[in-house]
Coordinates of C-alpha atoms and ligand atoms in Angstrom, one line a residue:
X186 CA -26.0 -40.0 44.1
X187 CA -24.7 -37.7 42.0
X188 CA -25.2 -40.4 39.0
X189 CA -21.5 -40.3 37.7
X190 CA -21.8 -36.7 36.8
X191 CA -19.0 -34.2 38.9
X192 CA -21.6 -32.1 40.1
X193 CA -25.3 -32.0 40.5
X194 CA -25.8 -29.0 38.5
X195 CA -24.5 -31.2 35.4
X196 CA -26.2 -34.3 36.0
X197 CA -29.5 -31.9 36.4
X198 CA -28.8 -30.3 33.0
X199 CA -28.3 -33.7 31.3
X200 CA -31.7 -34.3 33.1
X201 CA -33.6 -32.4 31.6
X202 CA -34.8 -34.6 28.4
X203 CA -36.3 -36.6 30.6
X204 CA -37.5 -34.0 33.6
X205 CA -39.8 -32.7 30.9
X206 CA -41.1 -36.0 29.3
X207 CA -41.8 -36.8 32.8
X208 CA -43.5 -32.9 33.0
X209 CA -45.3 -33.5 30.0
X210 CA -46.1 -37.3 30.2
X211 CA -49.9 -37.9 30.5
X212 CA -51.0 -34.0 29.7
X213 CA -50.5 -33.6 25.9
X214 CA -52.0 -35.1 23.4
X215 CA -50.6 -34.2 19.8
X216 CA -53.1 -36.2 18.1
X217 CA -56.0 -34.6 19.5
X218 CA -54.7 -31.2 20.0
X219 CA -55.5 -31.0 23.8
X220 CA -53.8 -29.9 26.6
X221 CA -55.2 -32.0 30.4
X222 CA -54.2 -30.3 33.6
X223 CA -55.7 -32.1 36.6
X224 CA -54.6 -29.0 38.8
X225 CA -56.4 -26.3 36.9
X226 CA -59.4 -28.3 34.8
X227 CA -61.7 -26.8 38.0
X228 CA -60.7 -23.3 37.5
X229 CA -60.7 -23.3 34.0
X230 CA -63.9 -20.3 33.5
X231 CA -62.1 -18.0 36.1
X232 CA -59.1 -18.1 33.9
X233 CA -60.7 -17.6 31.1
X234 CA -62.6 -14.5 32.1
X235 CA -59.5 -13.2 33.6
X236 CA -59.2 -9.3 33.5
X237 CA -55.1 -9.7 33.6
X238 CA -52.7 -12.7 34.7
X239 CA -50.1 -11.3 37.1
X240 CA -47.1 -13.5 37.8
X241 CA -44.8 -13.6 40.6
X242 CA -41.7 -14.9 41.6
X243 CA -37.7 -14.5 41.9
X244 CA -34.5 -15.2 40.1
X245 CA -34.7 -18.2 37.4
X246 CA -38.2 -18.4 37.8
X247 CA -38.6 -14.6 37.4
X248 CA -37.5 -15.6 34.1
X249 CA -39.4 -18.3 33.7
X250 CA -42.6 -15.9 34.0
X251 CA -41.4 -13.5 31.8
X252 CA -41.0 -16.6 29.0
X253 CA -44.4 -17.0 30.5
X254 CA -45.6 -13.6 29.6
X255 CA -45.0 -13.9 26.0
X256 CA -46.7 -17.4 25.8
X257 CA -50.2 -15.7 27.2
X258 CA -50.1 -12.6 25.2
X259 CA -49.3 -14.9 22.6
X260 CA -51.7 -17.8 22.5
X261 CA -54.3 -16.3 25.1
X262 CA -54.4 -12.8 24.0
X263 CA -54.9 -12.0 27.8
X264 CA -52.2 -9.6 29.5
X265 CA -49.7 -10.5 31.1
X266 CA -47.5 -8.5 34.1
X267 CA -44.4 -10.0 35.7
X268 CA -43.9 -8.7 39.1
X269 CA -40.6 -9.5 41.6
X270 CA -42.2 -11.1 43.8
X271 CA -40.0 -9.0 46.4
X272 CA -41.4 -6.4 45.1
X273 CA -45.0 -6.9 44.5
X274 CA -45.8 -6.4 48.0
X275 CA -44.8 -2.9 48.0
X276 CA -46.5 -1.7 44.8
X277 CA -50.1 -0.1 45.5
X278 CA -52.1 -3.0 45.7
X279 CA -54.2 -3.0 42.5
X280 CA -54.9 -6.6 42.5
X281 CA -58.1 -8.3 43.5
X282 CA -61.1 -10.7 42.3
X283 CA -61.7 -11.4 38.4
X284 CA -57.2 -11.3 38.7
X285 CA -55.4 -14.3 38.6
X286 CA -51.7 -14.6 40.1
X287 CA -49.5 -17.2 38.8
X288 CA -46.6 -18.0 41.4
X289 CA -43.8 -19.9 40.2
X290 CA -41.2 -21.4 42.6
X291 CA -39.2 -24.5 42.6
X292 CA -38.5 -24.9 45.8
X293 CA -42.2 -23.9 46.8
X294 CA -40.8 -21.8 50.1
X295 CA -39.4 -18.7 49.0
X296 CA -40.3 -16.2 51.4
X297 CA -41.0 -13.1 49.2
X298 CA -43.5 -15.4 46.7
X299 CA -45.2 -17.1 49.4
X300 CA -45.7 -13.4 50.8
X301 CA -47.0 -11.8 47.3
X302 CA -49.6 -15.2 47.1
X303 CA -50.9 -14.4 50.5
X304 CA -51.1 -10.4 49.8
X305 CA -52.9 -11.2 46.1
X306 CA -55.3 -14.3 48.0
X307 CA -56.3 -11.8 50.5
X308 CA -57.8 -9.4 48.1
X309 CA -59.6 -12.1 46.1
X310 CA -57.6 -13.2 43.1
X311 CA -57.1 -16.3 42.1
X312 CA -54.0 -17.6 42.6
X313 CA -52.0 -20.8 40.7
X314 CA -49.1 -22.1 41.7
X315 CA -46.6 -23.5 39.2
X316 CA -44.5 -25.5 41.8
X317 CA -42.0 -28.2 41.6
X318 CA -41.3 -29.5 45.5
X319 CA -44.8 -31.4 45.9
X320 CA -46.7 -30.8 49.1
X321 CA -44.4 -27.5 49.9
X322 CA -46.0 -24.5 51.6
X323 CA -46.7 -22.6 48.4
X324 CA -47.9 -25.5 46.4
X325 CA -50.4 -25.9 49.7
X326 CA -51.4 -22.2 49.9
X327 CA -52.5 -21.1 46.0
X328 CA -55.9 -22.1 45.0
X329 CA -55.1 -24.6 42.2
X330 CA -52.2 -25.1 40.1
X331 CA -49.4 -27.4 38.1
X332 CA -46.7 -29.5 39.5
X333 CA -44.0 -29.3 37.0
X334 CA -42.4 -32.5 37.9
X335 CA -39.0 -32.1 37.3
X336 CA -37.8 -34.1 40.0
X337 CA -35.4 -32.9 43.2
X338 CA -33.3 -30.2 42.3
X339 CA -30.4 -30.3 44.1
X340 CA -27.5 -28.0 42.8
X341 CA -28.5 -23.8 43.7
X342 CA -28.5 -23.2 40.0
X343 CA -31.7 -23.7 38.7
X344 CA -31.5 -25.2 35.3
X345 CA -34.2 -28.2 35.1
X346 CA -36.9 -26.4 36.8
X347 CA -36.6 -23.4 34.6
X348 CA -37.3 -25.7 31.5
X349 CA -39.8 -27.6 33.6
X350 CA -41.7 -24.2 34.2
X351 CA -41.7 -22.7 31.0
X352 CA -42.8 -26.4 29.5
X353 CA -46.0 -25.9 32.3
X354 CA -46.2 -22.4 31.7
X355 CA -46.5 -23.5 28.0
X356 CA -49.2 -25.6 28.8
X357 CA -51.3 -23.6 30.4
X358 CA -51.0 -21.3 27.5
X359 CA -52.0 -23.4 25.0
X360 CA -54.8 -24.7 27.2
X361 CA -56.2 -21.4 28.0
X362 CA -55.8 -20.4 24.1
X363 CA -58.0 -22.8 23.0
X364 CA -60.5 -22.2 25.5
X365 CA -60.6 -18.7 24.6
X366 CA -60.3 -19.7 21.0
X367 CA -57.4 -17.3 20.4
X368 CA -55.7 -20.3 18.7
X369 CA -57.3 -23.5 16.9
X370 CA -57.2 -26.6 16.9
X371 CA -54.6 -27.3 14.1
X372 CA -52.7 -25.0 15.8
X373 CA -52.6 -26.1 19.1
X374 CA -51.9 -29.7 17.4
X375 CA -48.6 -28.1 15.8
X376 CA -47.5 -26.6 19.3
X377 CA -47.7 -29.5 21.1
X378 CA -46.7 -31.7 18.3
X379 CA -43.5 -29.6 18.5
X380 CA -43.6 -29.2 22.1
X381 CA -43.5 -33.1 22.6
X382 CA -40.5 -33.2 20.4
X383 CA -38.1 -30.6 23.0
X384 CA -37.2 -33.5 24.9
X385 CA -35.5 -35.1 22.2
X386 CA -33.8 -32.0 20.2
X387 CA -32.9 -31.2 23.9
X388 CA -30.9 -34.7 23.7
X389 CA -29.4 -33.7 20.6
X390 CA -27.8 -30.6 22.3
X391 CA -26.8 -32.9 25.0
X392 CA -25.0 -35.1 22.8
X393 CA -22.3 -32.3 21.6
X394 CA -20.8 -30.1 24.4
X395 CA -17.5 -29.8 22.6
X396 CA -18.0 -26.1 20.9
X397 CA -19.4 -24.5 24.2
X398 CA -16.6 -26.3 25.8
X399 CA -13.9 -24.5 23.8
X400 CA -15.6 -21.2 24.1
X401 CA -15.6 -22.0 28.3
X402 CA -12.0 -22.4 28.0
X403 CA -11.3 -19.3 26.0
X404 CA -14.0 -17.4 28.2
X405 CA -13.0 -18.5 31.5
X406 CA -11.0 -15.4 32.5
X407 CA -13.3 -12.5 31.1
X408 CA -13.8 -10.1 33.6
X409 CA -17.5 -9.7 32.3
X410 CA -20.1 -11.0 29.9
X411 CA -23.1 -9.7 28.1
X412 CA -26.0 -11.5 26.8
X413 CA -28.3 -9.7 24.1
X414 CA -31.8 -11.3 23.2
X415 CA -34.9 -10.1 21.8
X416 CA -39.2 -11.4 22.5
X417 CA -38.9 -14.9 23.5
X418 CA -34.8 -15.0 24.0
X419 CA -34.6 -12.0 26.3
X420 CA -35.7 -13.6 29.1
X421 CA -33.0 -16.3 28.4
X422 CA -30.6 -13.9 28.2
X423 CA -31.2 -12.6 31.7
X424 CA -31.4 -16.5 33.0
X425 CA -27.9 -16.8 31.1
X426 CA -26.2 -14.1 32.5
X427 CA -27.7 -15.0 35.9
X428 CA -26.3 -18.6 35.8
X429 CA -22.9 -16.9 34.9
X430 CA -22.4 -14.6 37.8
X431 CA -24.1 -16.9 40.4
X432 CA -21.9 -19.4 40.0
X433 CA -18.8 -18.5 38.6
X434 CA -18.5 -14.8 39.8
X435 CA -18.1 -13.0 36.8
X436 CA -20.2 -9.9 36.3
X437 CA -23.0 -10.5 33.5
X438 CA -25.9 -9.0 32.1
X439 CA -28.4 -9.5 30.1
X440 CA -30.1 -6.8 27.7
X441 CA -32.9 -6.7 25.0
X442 CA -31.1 -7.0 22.5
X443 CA -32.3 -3.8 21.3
X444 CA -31.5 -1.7 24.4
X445 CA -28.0 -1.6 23.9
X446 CA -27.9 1.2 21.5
X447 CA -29.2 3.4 24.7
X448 CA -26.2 2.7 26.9
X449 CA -24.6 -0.8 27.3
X450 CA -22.7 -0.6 23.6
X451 CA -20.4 1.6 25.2
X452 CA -19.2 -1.3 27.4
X453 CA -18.0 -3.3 24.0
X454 CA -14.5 -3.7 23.2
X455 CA -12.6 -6.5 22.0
X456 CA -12.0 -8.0 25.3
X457 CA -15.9 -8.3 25.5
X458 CA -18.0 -11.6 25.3
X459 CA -21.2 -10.6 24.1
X460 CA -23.6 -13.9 23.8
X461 CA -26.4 -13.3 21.2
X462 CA -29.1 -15.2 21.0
X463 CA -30.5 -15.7 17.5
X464 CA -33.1 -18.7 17.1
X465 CA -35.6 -16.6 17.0
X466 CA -37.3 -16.3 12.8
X467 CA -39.6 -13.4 13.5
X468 CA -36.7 -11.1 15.0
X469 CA -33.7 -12.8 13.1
X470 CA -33.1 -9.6 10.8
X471 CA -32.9 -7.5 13.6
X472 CA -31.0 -9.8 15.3
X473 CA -28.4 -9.6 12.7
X474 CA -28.2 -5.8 12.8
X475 CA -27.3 -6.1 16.5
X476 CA -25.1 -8.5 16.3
X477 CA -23.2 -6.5 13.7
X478 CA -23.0 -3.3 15.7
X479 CA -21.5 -5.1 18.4
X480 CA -19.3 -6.4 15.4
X481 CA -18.3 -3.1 14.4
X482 CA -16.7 -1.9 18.1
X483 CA -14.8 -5.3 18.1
X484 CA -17.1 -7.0 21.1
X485 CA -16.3 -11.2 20.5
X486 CA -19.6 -12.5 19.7
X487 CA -21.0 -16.0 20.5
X488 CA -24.1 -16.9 18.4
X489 CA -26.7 -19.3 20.0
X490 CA -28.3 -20.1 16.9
X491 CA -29.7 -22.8 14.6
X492 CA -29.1 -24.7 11.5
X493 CA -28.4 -23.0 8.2
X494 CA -28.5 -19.6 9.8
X495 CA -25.7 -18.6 7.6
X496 CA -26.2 -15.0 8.0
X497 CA -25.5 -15.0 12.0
X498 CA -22.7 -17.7 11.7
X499 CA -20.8 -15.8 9.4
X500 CA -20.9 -12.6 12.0
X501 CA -20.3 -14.5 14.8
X502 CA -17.0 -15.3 15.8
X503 CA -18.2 -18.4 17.9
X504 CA -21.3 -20.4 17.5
X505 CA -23.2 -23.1 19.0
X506 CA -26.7 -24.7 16.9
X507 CA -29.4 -25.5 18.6
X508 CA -32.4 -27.8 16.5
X509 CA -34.7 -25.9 15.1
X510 CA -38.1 -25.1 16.8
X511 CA -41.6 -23.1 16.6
X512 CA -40.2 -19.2 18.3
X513 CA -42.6 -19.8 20.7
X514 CA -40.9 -22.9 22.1
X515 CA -37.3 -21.6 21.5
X516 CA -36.2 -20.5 25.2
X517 CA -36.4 -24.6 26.0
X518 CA -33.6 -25.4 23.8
X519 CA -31.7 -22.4 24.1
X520 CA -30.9 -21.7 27.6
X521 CA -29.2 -25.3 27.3
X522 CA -25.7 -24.4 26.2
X523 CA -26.1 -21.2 28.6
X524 CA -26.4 -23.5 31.4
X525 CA -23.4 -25.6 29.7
X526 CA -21.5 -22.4 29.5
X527 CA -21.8 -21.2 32.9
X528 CA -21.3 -24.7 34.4
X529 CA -17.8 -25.5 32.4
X530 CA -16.6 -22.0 33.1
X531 CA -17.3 -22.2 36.7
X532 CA -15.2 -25.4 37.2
X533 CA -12.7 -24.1 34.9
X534 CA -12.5 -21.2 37.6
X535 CA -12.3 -23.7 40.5
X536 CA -15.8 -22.8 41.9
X537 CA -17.9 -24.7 43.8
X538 CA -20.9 -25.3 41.8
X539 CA -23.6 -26.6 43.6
X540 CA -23.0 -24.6 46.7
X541 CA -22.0 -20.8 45.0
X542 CA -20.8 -18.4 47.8
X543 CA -23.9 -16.6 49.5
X544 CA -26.4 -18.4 48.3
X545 CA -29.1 -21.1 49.8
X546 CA -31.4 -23.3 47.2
X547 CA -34.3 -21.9 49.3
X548 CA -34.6 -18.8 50.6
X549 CA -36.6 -18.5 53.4
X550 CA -36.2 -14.9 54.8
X551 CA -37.9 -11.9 52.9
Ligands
LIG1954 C1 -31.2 -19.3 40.3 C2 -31.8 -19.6 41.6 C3 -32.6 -18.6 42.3 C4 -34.0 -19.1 42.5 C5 -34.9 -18.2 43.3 C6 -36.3 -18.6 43.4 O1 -30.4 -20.3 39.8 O2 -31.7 -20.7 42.0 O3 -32.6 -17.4 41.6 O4 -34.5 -19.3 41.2 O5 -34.4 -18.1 44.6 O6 -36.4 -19.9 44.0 P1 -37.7 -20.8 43.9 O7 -38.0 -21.1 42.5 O8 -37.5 -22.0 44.7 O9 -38.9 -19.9 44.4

C-alpha cells in the first residue's frame, strides 16, 4: 500500500510529479494560452466583478492561500485577504454579496472552514471550494469550485495537496487574469507553458535527495529552526517550518525574511539553522542582504536556491538547487526539499511520521 516507500508521507512527496500532471491534465493548454475549469466556467462574470477574494482555511492550506494571495494580486489585480479560517468567524462580519470566498481544504471536513463557508454563504458571497476529497462535505456546500486531484492523502503531513492547491490556485489566477485582461495572451501562454513543465523539474528534484539528506543528518538534533522567505517564498517558509515541528517536534518558525531585523535576529547564534529561501529573481538582492546578516551573527544557513546563483551559494554554508522557474511558479518546486527535510529529520529522530503525536488528518471539532 504504501508502494515500497517507508512511509506514506514519502511515497506522497515522490507523488507529486504526477499528482499535479494528473491536477493539471485536461485544463491547460500551452498552445492556446487558456486555462478550462469545468467547476468555475459558470461563475466566471461573478468572479470577475469581484469587489475582493477572501480566502479561508487552516494549516498547509493556510499557506497554500497565502501563495494564493500573491497569484491574484498578481495576475488578476483583484485583492486578496487570507483569513484563519478559525478565525474568520469571529472578525465583524464584513463579507457579503459581490465577495467571493475561496475555501481550501484537503480533506474537505475541517470544522472551522466548513464553518467560515457557511458564515460567508449566509451573507451572500460566493463561495469556491478548492478541495481535494471528492464528494466531501465542503466540496458539497461551496457554490462552485476545483477539485485539485491529487489523489488520497494519507500521511497527516500535507505535502501533495499543498502543491496540488497552489497548481489550482494558479489556475484560477491565470484564468481570471485573462478574463479581466490584467495579463495577455502571450503571457498567459508563458505561464502555463512553464507551469506544465513543474511536474517534470519537480522530478528532477526528486531524483537527488542526497544534499538535503546530509543536511538532515547534521540537523537532526537542533533544538530549533528558522525559515526566512520573502513575496512568493514566505508562505513556504511558514509551510516549511510547519512540516518541521509537526512531525519531528522541533520548534520552527518561519519569518519574512525581512522581519527579522525587528526581533527574531536576536535568536541567531551559531548553533542556529536558519533555512533561506532564495529562488526568487525579483527579491534575490535582498535576499542576499539577509542572508548575510544572519551570516554576520554566525546563524548556519541552508540556501534553497537555483542554478548559477553564485552569490547565495557562496554565503550559504549548505545548499540545495532547485530548476529554475517563472517567481510566480517558484513555491511548487521549493517547498520540495522542505518536505524532504522535515521527513528525513523526523525518522532520523525516531518519529512516527504519518501519525505525529496530537494530530488527526481531519479535524472535525472547531
Ligand atoms: C499540515 C496539516 C494541517 C492541515 C489542516 C487543514 O500538514 O495537515 O495543518 O493542512 O488541518 O486541513 P484540510 O486541508 O483538510 O482542511
Amino acid at each position: 500500500e504504501k508502494g515500497g516507500y517507508d512511509h506514506f508521507m514519502l511515497k506522497e512527496i515522490f507523488e507529486q510529479p504526477k499528482a499535479l500532471s494528473d491536477c493539471l491534465r485536461g485544463r491547460i493548454n500551452a498552445e492556446e494560452g487558456t486555462v478550462t475549469l469545468g467547476g468555475i466556467e459558470g461563475i466566471m462574470d461573478q468572479l470577475v466583478n469581484a469587489r475582493r477574494i477572501i480566502i479561508a482555511a487552516c494549516g498547509t492550506s493556510w499557506h497554500s492561500g497565502l501563495v494564493g494571495e500573491y497569484l491574484f494580486e498578481y495576475l488578476a489585480k483583484v485583492p486578496v485577504e487570507v483569513e484563519y479560517a478559525s478565525e474568520f468567524r469571529y472578525k465583524e462580519q464584513l463579507i457579503g454579496e459581490g465577495d467571493v470566498m475561496i475555501v481550501i481544504s484537503q480533506s474537505g471536513e475541517t470544522a472551522d472552514t466548513l464553518a467560515a463557508l457557511r458564515e460567508a454563504k449566509s451573507r451572500g458571497a460566493l463561495v469556491l471550494g478548492v478541495v481535494n476529497v471528492v464528494g466531501s462535505t465542503i466540496a458539497r456546500e461551496t457554490d462552485a469550485g476545483v477539485y485539485i486531484h491529487a489523489g488520497p492523502e494519507i500521511g497527516v503531513a500535507s505535502t501533495k495537496a499543498f502543491t496540488a492547491q497552489v497548481t489550482v490556485l494558479t489556475m484560477m489566477a491565470i484564468k481570471l487574469g485573462l478574463y479581466k485582461k490584467t495579463i495577455d495572451n502571450k503571457e498567459a501562454k508563458k505561464l502555463i507553458g512553464e507551469l506544465a513543465q513543474i511536474p517534470a523539474k519537480i522530478e528532477e528534484i526528486l531524483e537527488s535527495t542526497d544534499e538535503i539528506k546530509e543536511i538532515s543528518n547534521l540537523f537532526s538534533y537542533a533544538p530549533n529552526f528558522l525559515y526566512l522567505g520573502r513575496s512568493y517564498s514566505f508562505p513556504v517558509a511558514l509551510e516549511g517550518a510547519l512540516k518541521l515541528k509537526e512531525i519531528s517536534y522541533i520548534h520552527a518558525e518561519g519569518y519574512p525574511a525581512a522581519e527579522m531585523k525587528h526581533g527574531p535576529i536576536a535568536l541567531i547564534d551559531e548553533m542556529m539553522p536558519v533555512v533561506v529561501i532564495a529562488a526568487t529573481q525579483h527579491t534575490n538582492d535582498k535576499m542576499i542582504s539577509n542572508i548575510e546578516e544572519v551570516r554576520a551573527r554566525k546563524g548556519r544557513i541552508i540556501a534553497i536556491t537555483n542554478p548559477g546563483n553564485e552569490e547565495v551559494e557562496d554565503l550559504a554554508e549548505f545548499k540545495s538547487i532547485v530548476p529554475e522557474t517563472m517567481d510566480v511558479l517558484s513555491p511548487l518546486l521549493t517547498v520540495i526539499p522542505l518536505q524532504l527535510l522535515s521527513y528525513y529529520i523526523a525518522v532520523n529522530r525516531g518519529c512516527n511520521v504519518d501519525q505525529p503525536r496530537n494530530l488527526a488528518k481531519s479535524v472535525t471539532v472547531e
